[in-house]
PDB file of C-alpha atoms in Angstrom:
ATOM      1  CA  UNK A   1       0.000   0.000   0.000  1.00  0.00           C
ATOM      2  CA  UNK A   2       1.393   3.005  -1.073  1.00  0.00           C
ATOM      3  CA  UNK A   3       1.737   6.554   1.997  1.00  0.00           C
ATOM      4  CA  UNK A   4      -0.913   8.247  -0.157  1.00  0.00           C
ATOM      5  CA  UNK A   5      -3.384   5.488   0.161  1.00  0.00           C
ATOM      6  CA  UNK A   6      -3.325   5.031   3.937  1.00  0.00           C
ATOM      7  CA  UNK A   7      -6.163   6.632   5.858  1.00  0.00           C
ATOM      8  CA  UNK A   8      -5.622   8.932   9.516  1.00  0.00           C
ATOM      9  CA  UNK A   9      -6.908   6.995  12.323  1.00  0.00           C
ATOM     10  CA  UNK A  10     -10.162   9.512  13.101  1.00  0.00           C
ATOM     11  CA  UNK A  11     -10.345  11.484  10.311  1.00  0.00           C
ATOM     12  CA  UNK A  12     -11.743  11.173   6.668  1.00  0.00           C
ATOM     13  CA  UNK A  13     -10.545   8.303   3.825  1.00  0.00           C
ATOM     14  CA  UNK A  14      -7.893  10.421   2.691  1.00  0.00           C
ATOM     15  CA  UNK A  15      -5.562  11.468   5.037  1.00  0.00           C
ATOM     16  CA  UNK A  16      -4.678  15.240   5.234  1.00  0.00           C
ATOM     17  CA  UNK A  17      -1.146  14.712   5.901  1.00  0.00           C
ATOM     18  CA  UNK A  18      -0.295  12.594   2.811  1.00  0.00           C
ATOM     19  CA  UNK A  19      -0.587  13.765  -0.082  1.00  0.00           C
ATOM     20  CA  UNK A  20      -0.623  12.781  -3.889  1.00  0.00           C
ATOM     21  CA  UNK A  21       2.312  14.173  -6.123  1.00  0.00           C
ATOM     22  CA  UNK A  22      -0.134  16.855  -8.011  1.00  0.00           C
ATOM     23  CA  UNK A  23      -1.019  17.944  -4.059  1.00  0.00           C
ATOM     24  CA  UNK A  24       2.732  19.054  -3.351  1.00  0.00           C
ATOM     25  CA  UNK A  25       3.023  21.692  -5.958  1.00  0.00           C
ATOM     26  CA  UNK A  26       0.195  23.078  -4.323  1.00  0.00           C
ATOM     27  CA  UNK A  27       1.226  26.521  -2.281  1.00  0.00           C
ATOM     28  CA  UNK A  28       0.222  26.484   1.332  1.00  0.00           C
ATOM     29  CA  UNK A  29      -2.826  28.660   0.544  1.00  0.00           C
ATOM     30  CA  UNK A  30      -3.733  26.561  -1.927  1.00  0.00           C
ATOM     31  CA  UNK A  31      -3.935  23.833   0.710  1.00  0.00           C
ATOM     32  CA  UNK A  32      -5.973  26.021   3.120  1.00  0.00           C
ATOM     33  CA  UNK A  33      -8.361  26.605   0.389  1.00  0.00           C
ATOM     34  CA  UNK A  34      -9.006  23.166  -0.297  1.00  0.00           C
ATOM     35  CA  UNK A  35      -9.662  22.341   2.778  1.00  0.00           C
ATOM     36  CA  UNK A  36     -12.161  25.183   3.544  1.00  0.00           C
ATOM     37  CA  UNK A  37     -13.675  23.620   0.552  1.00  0.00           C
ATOM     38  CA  UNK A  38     -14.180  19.733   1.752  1.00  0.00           C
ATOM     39  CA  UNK A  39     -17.674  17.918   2.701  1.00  0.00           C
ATOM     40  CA  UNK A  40     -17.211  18.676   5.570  1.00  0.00           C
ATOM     41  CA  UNK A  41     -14.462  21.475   5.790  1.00  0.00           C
ATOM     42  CA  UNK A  42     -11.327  20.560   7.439  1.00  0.00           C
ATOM     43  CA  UNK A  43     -10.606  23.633   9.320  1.00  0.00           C
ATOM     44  CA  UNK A  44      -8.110  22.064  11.488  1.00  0.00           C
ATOM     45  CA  UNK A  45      -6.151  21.252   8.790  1.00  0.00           C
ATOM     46  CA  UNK A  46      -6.862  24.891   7.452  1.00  0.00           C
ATOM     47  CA  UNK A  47      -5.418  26.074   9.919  1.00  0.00           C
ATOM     48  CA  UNK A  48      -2.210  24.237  10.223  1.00  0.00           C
ATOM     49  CA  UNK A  49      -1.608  25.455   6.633  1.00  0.00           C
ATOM     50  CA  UNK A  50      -1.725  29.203   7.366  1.00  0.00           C
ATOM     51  CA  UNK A  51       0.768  28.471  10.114  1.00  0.00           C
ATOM     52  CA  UNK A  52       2.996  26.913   7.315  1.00  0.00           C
ATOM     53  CA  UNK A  53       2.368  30.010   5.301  1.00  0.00           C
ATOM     54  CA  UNK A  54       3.659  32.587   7.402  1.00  0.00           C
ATOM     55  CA  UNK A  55       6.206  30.180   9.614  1.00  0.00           C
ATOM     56  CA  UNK A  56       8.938  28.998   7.458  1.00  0.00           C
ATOM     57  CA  UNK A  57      10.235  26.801  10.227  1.00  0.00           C
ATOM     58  CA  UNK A  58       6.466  25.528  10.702  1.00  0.00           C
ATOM     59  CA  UNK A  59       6.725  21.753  11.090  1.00  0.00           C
ATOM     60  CA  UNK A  60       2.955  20.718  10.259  1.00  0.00           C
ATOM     61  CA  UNK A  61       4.147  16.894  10.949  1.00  0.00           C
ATOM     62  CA  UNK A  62       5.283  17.521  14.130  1.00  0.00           C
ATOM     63  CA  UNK A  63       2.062  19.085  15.200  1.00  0.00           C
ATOM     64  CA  UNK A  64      -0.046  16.874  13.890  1.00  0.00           C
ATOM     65  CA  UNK A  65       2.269  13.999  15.517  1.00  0.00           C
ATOM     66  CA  UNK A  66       2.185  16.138  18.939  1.00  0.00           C
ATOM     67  CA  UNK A  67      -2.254  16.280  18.252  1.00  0.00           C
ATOM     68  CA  UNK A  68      -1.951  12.652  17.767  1.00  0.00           C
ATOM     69  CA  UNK A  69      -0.014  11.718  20.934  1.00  0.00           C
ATOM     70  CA  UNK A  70      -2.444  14.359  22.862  1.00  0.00           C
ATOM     71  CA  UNK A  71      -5.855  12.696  21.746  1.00  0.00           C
ATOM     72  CA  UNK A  72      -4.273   9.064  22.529  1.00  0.00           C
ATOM     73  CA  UNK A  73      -3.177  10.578  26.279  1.00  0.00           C
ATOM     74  CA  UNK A  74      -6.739  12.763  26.830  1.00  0.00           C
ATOM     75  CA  UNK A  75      -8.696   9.075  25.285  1.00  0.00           C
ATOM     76  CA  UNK A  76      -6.873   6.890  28.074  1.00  0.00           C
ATOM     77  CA  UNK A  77      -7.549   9.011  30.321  1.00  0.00           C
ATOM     78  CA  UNK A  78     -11.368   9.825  30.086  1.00  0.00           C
ATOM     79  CA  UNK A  79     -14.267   7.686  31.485  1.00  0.00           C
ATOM     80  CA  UNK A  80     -16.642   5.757  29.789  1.00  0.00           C
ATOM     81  CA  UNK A  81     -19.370   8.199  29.060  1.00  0.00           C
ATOM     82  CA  UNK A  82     -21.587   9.167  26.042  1.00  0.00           C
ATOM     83  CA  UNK A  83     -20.413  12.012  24.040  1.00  0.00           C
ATOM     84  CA  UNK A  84     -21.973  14.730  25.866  1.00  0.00           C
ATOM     85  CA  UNK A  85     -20.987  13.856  29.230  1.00  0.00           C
ATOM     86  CA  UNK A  86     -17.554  14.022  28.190  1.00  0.00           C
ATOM     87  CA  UNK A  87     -16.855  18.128  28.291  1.00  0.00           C
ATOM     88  CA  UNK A  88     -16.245  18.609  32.013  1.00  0.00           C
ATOM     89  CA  UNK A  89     -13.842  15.563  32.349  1.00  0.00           C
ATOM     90  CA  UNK A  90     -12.195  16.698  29.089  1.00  0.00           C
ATOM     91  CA  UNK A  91     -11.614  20.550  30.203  1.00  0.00           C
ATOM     92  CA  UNK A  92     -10.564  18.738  33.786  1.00  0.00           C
ATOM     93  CA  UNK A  93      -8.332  16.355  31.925  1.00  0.00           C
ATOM     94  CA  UNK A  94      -6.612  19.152  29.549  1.00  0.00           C
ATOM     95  CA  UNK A  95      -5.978  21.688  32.763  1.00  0.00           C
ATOM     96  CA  UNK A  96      -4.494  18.787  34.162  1.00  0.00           C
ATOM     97  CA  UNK A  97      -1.907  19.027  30.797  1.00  0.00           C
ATOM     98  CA  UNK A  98      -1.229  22.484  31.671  1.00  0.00           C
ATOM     99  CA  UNK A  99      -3.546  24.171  28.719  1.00  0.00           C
ATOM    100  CA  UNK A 100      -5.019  27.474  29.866  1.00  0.00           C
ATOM    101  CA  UNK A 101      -7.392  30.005  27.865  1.00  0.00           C
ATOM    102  CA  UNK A 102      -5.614  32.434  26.162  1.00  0.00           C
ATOM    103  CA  UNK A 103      -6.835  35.672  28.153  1.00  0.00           C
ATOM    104  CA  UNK A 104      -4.804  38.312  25.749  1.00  0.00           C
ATOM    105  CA  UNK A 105      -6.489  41.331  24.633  1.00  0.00           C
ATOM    106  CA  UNK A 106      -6.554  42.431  21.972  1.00  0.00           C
ATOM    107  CA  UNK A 107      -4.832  39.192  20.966  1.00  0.00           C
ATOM    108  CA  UNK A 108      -1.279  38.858  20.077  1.00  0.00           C
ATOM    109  CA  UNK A 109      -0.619  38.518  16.294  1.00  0.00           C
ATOM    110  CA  UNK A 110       0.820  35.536  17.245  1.00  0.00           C
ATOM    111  CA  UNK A 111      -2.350  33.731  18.138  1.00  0.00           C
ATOM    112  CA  UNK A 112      -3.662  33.263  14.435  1.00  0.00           C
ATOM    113  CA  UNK A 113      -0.789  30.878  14.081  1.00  0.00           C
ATOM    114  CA  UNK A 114      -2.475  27.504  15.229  1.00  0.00           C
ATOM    115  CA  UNK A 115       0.890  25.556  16.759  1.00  0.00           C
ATOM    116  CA  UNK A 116       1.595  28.774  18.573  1.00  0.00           C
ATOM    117  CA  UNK A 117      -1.703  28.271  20.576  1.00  0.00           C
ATOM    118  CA  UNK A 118      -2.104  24.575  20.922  1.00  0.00           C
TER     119      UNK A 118
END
């Protein structure tokens, strides 16, 4: 099975990391755009691509890698309960991790940049 034709664990059929050799001559924007325009939009991945557009040492890999690790930690460590049960031990579970609102305002240019948030 060839990289391009291995789906994400959680997200749609085609993986948004891995991309087909027509996809890479796309410019970042490009990427955002098509994205925006999935069934159902993929803004998460949207948004990883403007990082990559104006961070030149962006590493969208690593950040998706570091989301991946994240979701496995918060998933072991949830109970067992339907879907929306879940936000009050999730909030509890990411304070735990040390994430915080972001109380700046106005807010810092730097918080349009998605993997200087998360």
């Amino acid at each position: 099975m060839a990289l391009d034709e291995i789906p994400a664990r959680g997200y749609k059929e085609s993986s948004y990391w891995i991309f087909s050799c027509t996809e890479r001559s796309m410019t970042p924007r490009q990427h955002c755009l098509a994205c925006l325009q999935q069934t159902p939009p993929s803004v998460f991945e949207a948004a990883l691509w403007v990082s990559s557009e104006h961070d030149a040492h962006f590493a969208r890999h690593a950040v998706i890698s570091d989301m991946d690790q994240l979701q496995r930690q918060i998933d072991a460590a949830l109970p067992v309960l339907p879907a929306p049960e879940l936000a009050q031990p999730l909030l509890r579970q990411l304070n735990a991790l040390g994430f915080q609102q972001y109380d700046w305002n106005p807010p810092k240019p730097d918080s349009a940049l998605l993997h200087k948030v998360v």
